[in-house]
Coordinates of C-alpha atoms in Angstrom, one line a residue:
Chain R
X1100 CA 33.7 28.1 42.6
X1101 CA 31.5 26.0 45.2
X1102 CA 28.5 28.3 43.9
X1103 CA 29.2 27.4 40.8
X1104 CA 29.7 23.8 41.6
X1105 CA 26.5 23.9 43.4
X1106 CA 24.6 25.4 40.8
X1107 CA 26.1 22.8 37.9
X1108 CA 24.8 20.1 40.4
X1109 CA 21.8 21.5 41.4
X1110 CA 20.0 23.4 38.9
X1111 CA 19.1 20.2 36.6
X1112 CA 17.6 18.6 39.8
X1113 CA 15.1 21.2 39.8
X1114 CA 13.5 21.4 36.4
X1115 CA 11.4 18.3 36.7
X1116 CA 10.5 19.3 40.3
X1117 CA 8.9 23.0 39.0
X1118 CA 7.5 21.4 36.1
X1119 CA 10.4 22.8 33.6
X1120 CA 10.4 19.7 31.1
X1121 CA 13.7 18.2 29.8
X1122 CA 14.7 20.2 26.6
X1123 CA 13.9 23.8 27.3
X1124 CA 16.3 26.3 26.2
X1125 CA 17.3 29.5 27.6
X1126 CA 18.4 31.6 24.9
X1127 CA 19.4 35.1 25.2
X1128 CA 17.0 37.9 23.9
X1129 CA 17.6 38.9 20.2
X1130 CA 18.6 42.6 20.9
X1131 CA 21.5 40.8 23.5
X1132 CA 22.7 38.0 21.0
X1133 CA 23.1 40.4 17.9
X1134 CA 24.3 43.7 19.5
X1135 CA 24.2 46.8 17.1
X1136 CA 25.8 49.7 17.5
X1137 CA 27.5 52.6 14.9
X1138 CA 29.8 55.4 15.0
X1139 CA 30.8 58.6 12.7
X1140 CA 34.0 57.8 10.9
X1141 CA 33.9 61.5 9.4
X1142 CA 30.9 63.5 8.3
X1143 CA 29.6 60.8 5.3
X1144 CA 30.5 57.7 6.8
X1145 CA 29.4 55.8 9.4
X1146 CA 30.3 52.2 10.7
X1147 CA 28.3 49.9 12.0
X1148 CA 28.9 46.6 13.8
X1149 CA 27.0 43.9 15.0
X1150 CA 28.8 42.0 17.9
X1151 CA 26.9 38.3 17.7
X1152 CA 27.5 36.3 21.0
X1153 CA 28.7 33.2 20.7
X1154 CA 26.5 30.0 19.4
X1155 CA 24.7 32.5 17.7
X1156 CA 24.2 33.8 13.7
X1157 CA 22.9 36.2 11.5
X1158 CA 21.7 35.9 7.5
X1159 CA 23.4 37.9 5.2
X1160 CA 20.8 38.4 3.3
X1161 CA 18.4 39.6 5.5
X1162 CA 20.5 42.3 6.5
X1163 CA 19.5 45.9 5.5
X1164 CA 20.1 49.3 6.4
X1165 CA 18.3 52.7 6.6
X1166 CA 18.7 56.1 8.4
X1167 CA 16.7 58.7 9.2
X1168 CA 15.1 61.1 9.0
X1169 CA 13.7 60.0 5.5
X1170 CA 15.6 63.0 3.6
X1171 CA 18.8 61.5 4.5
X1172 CA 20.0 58.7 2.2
X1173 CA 22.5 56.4 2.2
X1174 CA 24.7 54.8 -0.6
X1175 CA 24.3 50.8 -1.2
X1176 CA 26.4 49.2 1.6
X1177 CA 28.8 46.6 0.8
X1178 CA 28.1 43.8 3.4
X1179 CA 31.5 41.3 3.5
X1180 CA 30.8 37.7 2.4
X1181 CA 29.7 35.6 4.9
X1182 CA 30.2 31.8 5.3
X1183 CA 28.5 29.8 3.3
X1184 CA 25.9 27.2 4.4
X1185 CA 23.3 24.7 2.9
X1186 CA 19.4 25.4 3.8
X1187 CA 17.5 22.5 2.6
X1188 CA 15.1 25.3 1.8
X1189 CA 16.8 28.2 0.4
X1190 CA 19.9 26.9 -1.2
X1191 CA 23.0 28.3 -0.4
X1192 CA 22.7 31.2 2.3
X1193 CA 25.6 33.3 3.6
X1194 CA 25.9 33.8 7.9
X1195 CA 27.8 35.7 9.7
X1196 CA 29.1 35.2 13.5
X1197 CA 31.7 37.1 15.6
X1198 CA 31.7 40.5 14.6
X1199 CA 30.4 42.2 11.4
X1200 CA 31.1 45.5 10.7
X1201 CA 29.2 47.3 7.8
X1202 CA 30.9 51.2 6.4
X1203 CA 27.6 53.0 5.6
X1204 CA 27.9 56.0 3.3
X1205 CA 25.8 59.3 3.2
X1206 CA 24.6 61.1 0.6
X1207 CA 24.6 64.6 0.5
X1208 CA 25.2 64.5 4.5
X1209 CA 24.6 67.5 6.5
X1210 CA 27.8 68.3 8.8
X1211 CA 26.9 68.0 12.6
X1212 CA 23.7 66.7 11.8
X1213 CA 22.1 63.6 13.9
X1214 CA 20.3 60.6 12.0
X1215 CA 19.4 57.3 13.6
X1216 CA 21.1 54.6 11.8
X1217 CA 17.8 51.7 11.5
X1218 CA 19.2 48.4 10.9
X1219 CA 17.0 45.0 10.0
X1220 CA 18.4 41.4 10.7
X1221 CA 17.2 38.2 10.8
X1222 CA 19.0 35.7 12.8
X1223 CA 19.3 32.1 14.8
X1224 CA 20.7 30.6 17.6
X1225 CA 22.7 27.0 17.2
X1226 CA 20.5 25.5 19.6
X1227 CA 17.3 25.7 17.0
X1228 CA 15.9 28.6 17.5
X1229 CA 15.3 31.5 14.9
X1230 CA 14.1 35.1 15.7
X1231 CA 12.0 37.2 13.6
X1232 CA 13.6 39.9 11.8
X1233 CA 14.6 42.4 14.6
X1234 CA 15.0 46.5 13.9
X1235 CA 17.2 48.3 16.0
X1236 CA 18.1 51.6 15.7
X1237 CA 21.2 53.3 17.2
X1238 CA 21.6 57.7 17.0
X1239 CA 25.0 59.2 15.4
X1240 CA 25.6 62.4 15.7
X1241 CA 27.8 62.9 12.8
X1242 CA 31.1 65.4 13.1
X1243 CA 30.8 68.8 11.5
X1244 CA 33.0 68.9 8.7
X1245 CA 36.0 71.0 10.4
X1246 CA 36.1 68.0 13.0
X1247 CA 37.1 65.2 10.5
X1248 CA 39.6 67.5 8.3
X1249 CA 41.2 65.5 5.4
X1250 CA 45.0 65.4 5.9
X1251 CA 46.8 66.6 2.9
X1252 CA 48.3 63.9 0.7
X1253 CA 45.2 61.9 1.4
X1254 CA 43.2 61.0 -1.2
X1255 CA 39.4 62.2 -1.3
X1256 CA 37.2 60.4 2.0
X1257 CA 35.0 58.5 -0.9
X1258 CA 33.9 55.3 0.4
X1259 CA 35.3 52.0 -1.6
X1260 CA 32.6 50.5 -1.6
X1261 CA 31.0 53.7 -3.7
X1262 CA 31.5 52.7 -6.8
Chain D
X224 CA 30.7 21.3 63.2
X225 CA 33.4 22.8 61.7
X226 CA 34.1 26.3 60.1
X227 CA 34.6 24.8 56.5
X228 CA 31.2 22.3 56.8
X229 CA 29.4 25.5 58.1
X230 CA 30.5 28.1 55.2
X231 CA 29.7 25.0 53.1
X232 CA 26.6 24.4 54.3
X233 CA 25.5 28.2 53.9
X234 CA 27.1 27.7 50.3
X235 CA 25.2 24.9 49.1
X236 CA 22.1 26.6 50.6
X237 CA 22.4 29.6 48.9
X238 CA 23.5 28.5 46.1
X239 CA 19.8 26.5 46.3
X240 CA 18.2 29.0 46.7
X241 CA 19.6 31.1 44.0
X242 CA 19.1 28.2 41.5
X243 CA 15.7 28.1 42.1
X244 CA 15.2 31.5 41.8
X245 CA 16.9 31.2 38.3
X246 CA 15.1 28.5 37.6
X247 CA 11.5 30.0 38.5
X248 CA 12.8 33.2 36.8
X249 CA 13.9 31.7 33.6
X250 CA 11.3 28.6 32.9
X251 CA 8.7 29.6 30.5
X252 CA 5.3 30.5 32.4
X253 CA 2.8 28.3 30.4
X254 CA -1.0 30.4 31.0
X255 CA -3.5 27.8 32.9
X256 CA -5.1 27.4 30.6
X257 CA -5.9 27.5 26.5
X258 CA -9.1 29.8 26.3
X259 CA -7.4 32.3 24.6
X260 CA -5.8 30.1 21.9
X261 CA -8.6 27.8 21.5
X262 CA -10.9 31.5 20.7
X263 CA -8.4 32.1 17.8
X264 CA -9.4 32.1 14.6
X265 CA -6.5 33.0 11.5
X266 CA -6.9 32.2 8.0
X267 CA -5.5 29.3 6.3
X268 CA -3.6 29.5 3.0
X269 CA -6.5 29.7 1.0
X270 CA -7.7 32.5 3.2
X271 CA -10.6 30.4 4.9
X272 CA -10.9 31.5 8.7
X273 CA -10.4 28.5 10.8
X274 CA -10.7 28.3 14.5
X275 CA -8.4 26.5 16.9
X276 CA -11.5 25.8 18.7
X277 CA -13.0 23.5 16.2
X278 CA -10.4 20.8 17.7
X279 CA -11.1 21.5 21.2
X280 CA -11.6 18.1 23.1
X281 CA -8.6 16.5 21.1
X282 CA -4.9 17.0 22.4
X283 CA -4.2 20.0 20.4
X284 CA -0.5 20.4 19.4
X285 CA 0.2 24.2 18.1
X286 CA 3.2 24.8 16.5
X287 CA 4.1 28.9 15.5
X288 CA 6.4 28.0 12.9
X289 CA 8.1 29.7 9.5
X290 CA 9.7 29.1 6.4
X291 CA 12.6 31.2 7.1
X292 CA 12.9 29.2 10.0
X293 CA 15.9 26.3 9.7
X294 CA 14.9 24.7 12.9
X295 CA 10.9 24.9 12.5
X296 CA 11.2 23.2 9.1
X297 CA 13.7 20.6 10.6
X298 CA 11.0 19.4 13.1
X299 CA 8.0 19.4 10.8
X300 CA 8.8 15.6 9.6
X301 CA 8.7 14.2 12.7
X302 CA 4.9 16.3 13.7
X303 CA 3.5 14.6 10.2
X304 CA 5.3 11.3 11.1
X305 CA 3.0 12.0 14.7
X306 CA -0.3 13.2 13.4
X307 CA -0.3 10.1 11.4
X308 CA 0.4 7.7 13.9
X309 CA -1.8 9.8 17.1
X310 CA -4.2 11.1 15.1
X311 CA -7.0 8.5 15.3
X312 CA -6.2 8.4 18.8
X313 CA -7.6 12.3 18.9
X314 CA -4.5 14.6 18.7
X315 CA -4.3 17.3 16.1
X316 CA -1.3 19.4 15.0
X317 CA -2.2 22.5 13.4
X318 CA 0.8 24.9 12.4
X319 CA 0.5 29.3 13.0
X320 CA 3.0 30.1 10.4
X321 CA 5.0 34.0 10.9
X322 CA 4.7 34.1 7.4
X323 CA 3.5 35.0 4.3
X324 CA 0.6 32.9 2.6
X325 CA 2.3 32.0 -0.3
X326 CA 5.5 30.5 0.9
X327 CA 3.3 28.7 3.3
X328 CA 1.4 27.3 0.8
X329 CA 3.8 26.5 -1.5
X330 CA 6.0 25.0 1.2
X331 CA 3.7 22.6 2.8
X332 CA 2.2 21.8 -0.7
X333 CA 6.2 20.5 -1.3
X334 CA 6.6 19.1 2.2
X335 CA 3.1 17.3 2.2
X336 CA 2.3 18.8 5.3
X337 CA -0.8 16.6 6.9
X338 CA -1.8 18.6 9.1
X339 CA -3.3 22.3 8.6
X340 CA -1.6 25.1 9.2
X341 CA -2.7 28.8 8.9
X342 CA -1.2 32.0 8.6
X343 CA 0.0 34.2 11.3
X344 CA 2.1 36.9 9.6
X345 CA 4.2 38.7 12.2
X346 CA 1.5 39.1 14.2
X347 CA 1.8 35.6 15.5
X348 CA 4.9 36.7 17.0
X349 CA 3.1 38.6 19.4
X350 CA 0.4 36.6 20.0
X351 CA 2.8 33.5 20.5
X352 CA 4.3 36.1 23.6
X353 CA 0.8 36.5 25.2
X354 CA 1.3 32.4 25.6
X355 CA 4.3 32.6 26.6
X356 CA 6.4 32.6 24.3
X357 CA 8.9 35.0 26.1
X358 CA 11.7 36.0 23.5
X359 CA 9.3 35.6 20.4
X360 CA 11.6 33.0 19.1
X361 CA 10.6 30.1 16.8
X362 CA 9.8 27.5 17.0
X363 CA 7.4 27.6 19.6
X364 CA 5.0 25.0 20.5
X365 CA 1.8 24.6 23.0
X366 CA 0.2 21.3 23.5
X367 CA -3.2 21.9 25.0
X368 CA -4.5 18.6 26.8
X369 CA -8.4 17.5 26.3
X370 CA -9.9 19.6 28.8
X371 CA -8.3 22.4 27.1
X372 CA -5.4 23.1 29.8
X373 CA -2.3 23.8 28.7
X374 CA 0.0 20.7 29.4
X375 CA 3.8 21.9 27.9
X376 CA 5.1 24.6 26.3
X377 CA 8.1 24.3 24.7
X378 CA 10.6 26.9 23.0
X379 CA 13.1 25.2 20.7
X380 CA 12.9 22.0 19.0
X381 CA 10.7 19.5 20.5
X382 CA 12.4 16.7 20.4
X383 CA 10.7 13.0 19.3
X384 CA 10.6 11.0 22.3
X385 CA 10.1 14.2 24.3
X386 CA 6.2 14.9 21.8
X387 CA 5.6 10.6 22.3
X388 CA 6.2 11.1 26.3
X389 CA 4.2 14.2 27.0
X390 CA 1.3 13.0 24.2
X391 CA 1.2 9.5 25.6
X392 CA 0.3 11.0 28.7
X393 CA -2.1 13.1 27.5
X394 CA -4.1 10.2 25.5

């Protein structure tokens, strides 16, 4: 608590003495304020989420998806709606903040295979700064087919949003 | 001197000590000095090659900016409303837009941007980095002095009085 204290009362003291002029920011790196990561639902699908911190928010449109290797495709992801906001430039844009989770669909998937999920995002932070679009690619090994059995009753594993 | 005052006392220092250690860690490491932005050269919108040297012995205010930058378009106002007022006094904004030519063009053609501004591409992202521009963020802004030194970097918004301080000092 006293470190903290200390620091609170100290730290601004010091900016002016090193040279640090008023009215830097320290933002977190892009990779650490929109965390992506995935997971195999079952053999076709895969869900992806991006964990953005706090004071921090991504463009819904600038959002896309890929996987590799290249023979692998994926059907046309269904990103939520965001929120709405007013750019004096573009019009209406949609963010997102929080969490966002994407379902990506394969085609044709291979059982037990492994593709690396690419994803491309653009993003800002609320203290006004914006990062160029970012790719980050996560690995899924996706269950063979007998690992993700479909429970009787249930109807067939196709993806809502493959339509 | 008492057990409290001397575990404060230890407290207070360390916690000094790691403060400036954060502080040293975290600040933004401007290079000495300019002679690697003032040897650019990047094509303007029009795809003339134009060198940052050709301003070199003014205050040179370089901004790496975008269009698909909120923030970068919300300060660009206030750097026209400045190159009109400083620049008969010798200071000279000039924009590196992470962009494409087009939407450059056609956005300071609708802003009535007054001061040039040429295009970077992606690129400029990692060039911005080499001047220490750390997180490759936007906007980013270097105002190099007369003698070609590197007075302030800044990452984020640059704030109105903040450019009149550091420029009146500079003039």
């Amino acid at each position: 608590m006293a470190f903290a204290l200390a620091l609170t009362a100290f730290g601004p003291a010091f900016g002016p003495a090193f040279g640090l002029a008023f009215g830097q920011v320290n933002p977190l790196p892009p990779d650490k304020a929109f965390r992506f990561s995935a997971r195999a639902l079952n053999p076709e699908t895969i869900e992806t989420r991006f964990a953005i911190a706090d004071g921090y928010y991504l463009y819904r449109d600038r959002i896309h998806f890929s996987v590799e290797p290249a023979t692998t495709e994926l059907t046309a992801p269904a990103l939520p709606e965001g929120k709405v906001k007013e750019d004096q430039f573009f019009g209406r844009v949609q963010t997102f903040r929080g969490s966002l989770l994407v379902t990506l669909g394969l085609k044709d998937p291979t059982p037990g295979q492994k593709v690396v999920v690419v994803a491309e995002s653009q993003g800002c932070a609320d203290v006004g700064i914006c990062y160029p679009p970012q790719v980050q690619r996560v690995t899924v090994a996706m269950p063979a087919a007998s690992a993700a059995p479909t429970r009787p009753g249930e109807p067939p594993k196709k993806s809502w949003f493959n339509y | 001197m008492s057990k409290t005052n001397t575990r404060w006392v230890f407290g207070a220092a360390a916690a000094i000590a790691l403060a400036l250690g954060a502080y040293l860690g975290l600040r933004q490491e401007p290079p000495a000095d300019a002679t690697a932005l003032l040897a650019l050269s990047l094509p303007d919108a029009a795809g003339k090659e134009q060198s940052i040297g050709q301003w070199r012995g003014k205050v040179v205010i370089v901004n790496f900016w975008a269009t698909w930058c909120a923030p970068c378009r919300e300060e660009m106002p206030e750097f026209m409303r400045a190159q009109t007022e400083f620049g008969a006094r010798g200071v000279q904004f000039v924009g590196i837009a992470v962009d494409q030519a087009d939407k450059v063009d056609q956005f300071a053609k609708d802003l009535g941007l007054n001061y040039p501004t040429l295009i970077g591409g992606y690129g400029a992202v990692e060039l911005s980095k080499t001047l220490g521009n750390r997180l490759a963020a936007l906007p980013f802004t270097i105002i190099v002095d007369r003698q070609g030194r590197v007075a302030h970097t800044q990452l984020g918004l640059l704030k109105p009085d903040q450019l009149r301080s550091i420029v009146g000092k500079l003039l």
